[in-house]
XYZ file of C-alpha atoms in Angstrom:
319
model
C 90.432 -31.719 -65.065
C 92.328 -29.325 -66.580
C 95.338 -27.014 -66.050
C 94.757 -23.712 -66.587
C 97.283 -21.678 -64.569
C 101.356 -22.585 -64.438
C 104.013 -20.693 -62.521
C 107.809 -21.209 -61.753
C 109.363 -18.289 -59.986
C 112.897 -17.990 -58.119
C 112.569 -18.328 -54.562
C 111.952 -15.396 -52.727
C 111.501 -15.881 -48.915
C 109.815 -12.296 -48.538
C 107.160 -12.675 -51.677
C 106.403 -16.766 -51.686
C 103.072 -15.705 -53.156
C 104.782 -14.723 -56.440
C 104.106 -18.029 -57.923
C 100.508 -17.819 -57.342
C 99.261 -14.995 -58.048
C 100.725 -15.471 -61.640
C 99.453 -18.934 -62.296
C 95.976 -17.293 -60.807
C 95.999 -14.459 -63.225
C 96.326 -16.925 -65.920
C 93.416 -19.080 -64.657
C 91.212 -16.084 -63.844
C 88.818 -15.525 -60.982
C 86.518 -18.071 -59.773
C 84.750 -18.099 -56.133
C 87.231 -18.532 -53.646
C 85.213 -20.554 -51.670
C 85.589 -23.291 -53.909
C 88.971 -23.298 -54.098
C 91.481 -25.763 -52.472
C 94.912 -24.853 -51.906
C 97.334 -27.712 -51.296
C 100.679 -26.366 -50.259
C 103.497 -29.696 -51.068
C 106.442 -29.897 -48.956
C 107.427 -30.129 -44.893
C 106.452 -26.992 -42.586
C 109.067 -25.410 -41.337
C 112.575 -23.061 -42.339
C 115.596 -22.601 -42.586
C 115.239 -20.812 -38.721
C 114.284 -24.443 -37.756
C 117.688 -26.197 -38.861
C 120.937 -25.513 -37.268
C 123.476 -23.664 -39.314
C 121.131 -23.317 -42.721
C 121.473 -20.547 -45.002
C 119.268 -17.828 -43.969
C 118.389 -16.039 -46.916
C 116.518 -19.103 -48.187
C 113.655 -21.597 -46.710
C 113.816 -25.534 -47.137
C 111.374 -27.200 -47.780
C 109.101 -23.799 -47.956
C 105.667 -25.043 -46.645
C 105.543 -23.276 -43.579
C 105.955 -19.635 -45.399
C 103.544 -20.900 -48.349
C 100.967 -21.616 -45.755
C 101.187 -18.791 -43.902
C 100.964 -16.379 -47.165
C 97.848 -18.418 -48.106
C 96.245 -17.774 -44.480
C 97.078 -14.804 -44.530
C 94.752 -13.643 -47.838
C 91.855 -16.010 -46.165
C 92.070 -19.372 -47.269
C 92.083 -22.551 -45.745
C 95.293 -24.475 -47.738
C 95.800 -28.817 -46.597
C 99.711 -29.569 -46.565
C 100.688 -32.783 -47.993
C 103.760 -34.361 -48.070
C 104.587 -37.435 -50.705
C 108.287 -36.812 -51.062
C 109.537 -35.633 -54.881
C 106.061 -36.798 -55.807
C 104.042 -35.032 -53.927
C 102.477 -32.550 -56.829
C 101.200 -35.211 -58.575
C 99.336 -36.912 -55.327
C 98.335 -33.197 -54.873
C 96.981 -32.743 -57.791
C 94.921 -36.304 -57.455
C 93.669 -34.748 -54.116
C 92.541 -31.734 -55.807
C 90.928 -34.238 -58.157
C 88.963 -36.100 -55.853
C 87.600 -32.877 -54.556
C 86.289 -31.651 -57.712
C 84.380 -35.416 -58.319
C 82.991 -34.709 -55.148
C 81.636 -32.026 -56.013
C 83.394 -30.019 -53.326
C 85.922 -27.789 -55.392
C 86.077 -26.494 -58.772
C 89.385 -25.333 -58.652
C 92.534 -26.862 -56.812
C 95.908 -24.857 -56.433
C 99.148 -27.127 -55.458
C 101.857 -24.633 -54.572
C 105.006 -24.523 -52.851
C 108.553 -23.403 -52.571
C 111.958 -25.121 -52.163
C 115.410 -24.043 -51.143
C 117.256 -26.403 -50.393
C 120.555 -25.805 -47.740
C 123.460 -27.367 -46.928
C 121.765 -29.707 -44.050
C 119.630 -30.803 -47.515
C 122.527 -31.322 -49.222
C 124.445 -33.223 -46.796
C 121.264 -35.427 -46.154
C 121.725 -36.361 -50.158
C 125.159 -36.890 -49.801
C 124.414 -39.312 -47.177
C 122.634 -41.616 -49.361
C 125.193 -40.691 -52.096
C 122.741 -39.385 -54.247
C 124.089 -35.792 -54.972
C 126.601 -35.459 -58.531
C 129.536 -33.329 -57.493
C 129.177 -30.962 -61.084
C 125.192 -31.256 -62.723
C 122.483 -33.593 -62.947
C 122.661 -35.994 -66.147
C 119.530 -37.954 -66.087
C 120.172 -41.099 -68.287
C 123.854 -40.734 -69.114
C 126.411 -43.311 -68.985
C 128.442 -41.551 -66.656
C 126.189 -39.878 -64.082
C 126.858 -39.874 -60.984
C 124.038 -38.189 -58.950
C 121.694 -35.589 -58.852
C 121.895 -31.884 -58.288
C 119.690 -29.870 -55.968
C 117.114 -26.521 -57.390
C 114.990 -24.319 -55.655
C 112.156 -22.101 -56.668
C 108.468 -21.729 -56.017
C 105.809 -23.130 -58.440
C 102.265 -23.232 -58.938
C 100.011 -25.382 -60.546
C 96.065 -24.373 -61.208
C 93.268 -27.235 -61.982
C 90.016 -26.384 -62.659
C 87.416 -28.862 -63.189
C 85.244 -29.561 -66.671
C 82.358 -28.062 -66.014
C 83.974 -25.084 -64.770
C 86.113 -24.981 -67.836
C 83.312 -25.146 -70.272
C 80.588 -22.756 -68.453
C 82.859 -20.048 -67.907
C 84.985 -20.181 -71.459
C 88.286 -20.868 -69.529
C 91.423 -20.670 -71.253
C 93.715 -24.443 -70.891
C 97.151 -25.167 -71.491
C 96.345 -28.976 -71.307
C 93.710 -31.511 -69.465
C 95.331 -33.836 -67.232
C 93.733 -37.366 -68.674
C 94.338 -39.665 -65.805
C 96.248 -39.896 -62.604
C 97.715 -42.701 -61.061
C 99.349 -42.763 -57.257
C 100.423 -44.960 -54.864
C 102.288 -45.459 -51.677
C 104.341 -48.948 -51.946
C 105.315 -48.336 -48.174
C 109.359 -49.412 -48.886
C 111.621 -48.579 -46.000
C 114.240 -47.327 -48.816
C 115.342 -44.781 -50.767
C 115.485 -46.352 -54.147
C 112.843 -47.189 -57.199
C 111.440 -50.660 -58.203
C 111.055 -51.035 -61.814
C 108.281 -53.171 -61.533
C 106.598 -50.412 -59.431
C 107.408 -47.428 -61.668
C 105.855 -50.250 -64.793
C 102.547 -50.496 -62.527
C 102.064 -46.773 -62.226
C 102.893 -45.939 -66.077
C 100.614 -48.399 -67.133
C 97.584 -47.970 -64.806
C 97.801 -44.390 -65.646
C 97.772 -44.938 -69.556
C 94.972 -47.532 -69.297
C 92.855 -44.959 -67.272
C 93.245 -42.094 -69.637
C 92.649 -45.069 -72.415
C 96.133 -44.438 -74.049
C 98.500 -47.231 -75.865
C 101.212 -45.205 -76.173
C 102.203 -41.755 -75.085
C 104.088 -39.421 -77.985
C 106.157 -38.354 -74.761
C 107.657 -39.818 -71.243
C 108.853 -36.387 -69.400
C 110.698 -38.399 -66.814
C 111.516 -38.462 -63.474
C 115.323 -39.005 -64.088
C 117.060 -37.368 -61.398
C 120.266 -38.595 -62.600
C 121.306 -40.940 -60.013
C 122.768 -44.258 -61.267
C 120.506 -46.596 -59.784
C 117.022 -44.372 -59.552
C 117.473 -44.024 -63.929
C 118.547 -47.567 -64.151
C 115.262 -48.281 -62.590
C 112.941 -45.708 -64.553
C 114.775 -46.944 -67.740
C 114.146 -50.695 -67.187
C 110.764 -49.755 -66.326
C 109.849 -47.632 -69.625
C 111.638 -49.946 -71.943
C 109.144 -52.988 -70.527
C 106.075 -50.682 -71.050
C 107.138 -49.813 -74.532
C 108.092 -53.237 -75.791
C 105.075 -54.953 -73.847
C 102.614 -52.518 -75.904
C 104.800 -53.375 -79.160
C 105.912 -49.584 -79.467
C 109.197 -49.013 -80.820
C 111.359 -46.931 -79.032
C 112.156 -44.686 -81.683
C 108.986 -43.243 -81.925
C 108.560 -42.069 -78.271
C 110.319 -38.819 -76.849
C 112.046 -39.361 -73.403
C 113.021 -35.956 -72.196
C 113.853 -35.396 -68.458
C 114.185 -31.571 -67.321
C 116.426 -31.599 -64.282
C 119.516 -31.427 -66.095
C 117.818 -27.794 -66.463
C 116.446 -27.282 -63.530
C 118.133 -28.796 -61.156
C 115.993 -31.379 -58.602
C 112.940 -29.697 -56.573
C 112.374 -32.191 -54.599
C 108.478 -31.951 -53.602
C 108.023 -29.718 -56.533
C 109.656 -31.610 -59.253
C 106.449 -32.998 -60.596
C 105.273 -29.181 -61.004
C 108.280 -28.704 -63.445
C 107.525 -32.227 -65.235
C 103.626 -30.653 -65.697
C 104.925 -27.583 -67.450
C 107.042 -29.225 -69.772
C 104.076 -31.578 -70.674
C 101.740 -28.751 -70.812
C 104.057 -27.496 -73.060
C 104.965 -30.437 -75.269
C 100.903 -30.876 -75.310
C 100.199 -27.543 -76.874
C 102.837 -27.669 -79.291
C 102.291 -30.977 -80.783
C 98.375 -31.892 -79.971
C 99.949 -34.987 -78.420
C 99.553 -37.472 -75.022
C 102.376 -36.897 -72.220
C 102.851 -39.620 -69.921
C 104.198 -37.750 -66.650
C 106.744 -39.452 -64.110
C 106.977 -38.401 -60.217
C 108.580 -40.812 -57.773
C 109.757 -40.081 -54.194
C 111.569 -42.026 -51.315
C 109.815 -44.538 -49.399
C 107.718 -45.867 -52.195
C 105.766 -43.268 -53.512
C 104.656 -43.374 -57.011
C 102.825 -40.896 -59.034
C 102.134 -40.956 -62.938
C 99.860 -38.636 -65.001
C 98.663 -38.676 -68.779
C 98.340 -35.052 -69.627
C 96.526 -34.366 -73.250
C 95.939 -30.859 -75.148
C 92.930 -29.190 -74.017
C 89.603 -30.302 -75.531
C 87.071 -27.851 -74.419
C 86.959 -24.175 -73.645
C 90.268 -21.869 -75.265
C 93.878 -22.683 -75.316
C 96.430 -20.449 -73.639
C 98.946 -18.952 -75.897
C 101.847 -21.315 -76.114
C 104.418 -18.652 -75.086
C 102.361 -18.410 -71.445
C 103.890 -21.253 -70.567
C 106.641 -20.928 -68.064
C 109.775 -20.741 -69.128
C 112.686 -23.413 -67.071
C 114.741 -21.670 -64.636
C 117.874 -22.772 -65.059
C 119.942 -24.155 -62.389
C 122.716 -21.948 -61.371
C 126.084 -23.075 -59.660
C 127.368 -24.045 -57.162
C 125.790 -26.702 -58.229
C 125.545 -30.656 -56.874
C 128.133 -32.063 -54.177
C 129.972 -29.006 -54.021
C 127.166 -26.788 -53.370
């Protein structure tokens, strides 16, 4: 399968189709009828919560739905916590196997409020300045918003009709562990990384984009976890990149495995090598993707792929 449309866009309540239609005009036009839209996230917005901000949606799926409906198609709304792209994507997968999609679409938008924030600060998971996945000294994570999309099509699709890439998404590997918790096991996040290497037949990935939301004990976790793969598979450590965007970005929640994808996509491009692609959410759900440079049809021009939109203050606790 391979990617061949990427969007991140600020959130705009009035226009949540923004994202879309630009990671659609990248992909081109194929038959609408056999295309699946998966919109990640809860239903709902802001009207639903008591005492949100009004100007922006959480959790945007009720708004990305409805623009979807609204231009004829039939979109499924899934909902795997921060990991929920990724077991979108593996949806969209499926389909195409099956023979019942050549193109999937997983979309959505996220802004979060203060009821969010206070939810995070609840579990003591929000930083009270920015996100700093992997430092000593973190001390949480800091909420982003925006809308994304992500555009698969399948091989054959790719190859009969010429289709420009920006990468081909090797393997992915998902799972729902079922914990009643908020937190990571490392022996969980070890399972994912490695079932999804050994499906896309990869030793050793030239890159880990990570899920690193920059909590202390989520990082400890994805750390202890990555540091077993790579000395199991006798890799030294110096020779694999571990880069982790939400000290950018911010934290997306449901759509921070969209902004993950576009930095692999990116670091794929650039460097013709193998990104090994963390997403993990609450209550045990684990996602992990290999994500290659394109091998058949045209590449996208490297400078189409989305640029990070950087998170703005207020930022974490304080927000």
């Amino acid at each position: 399968m391979y990617v061949t449309g990427l969007a991140l866009a600020p959130i705009d309540a009035a226009a949540p189709w923004t994202a879309c239609r630009s990671a659609l005009g990248q992909a081109g036009q194929q038959d609408p009828a056999r295309t699946q839209y998966v919109v990640v996230g809860h239903g709902g917005t802001t009207s639903d919560v008591e005492g949100a901000d009004d100007e922006l949606a959480t959790f945007c799926g009720e708004l990305a739905l409805t623009s979807l409906r609204e231009r004829g198609a039939d979109p499924v709304l899934l909902n795997h916590a921060c990991a929920s792209v990724l077991f979108g994507l593996e949806y969209g997968q499926a389909l195409i196997r099956a023979n019942r999609a050549d193109r999937v679409v997983v979309t959505g938008m996220i802004g979060p409020t203060g009821y969010d924030r206070a939810g995070m600060r609840v579990l003591r998971a929000l930083s009270t300045g920015r996100a700093r996945p992997f430092a000593p000294d973190r001390d949480g994570t800091a909420l982003g918003s925006g809308q994304y999309a992500v555009v698969c099509d399948g091989e054959r699709t790719v190859e009969d009709h010429v289709t420009a890439a920006f990468a081909r998404i090797e393997s992915i590997s998902c799972r729902v562990a079922a914990e009643p918790r908020a937190g990571l096991r490392p022996e969980a996040v070890y399972d994912r990384m490695v079932d999804a290497l050994d499906r896309a037949g990869v030793r050793a990935p030239d890159r880990i984009e990570a899920h690193a939301t920059g909590t202390v004990a989520g990082d400890a976790a994805e750390e202890e976890a990555i540091s077993r793969l790579l000395a199991d598979r006798g890799i030294p450590a110096d020779t694999v990149v571990v880069s982790a965007s939400k000290a950018t970005t911010g934290h997306l929640l449901h759509g921070a495995g969209a902004v993950s994808l576009i930095e692999a996509c990116r670091h794929a491009l650039a460097s013709n090598g193998t990104v090994l692609v963390n997403a993990f959410g609450f209550s045990g759900n684990y996602a992990c993707a290999v994500v290659g440079p394109p091998t058949h049809g045209v590449r996208h021009d490297h400078a189409l792929v989305p640029e990070l939109i950087p998170h703005s203050a207020p930022v974490g606790g304080h927000a």
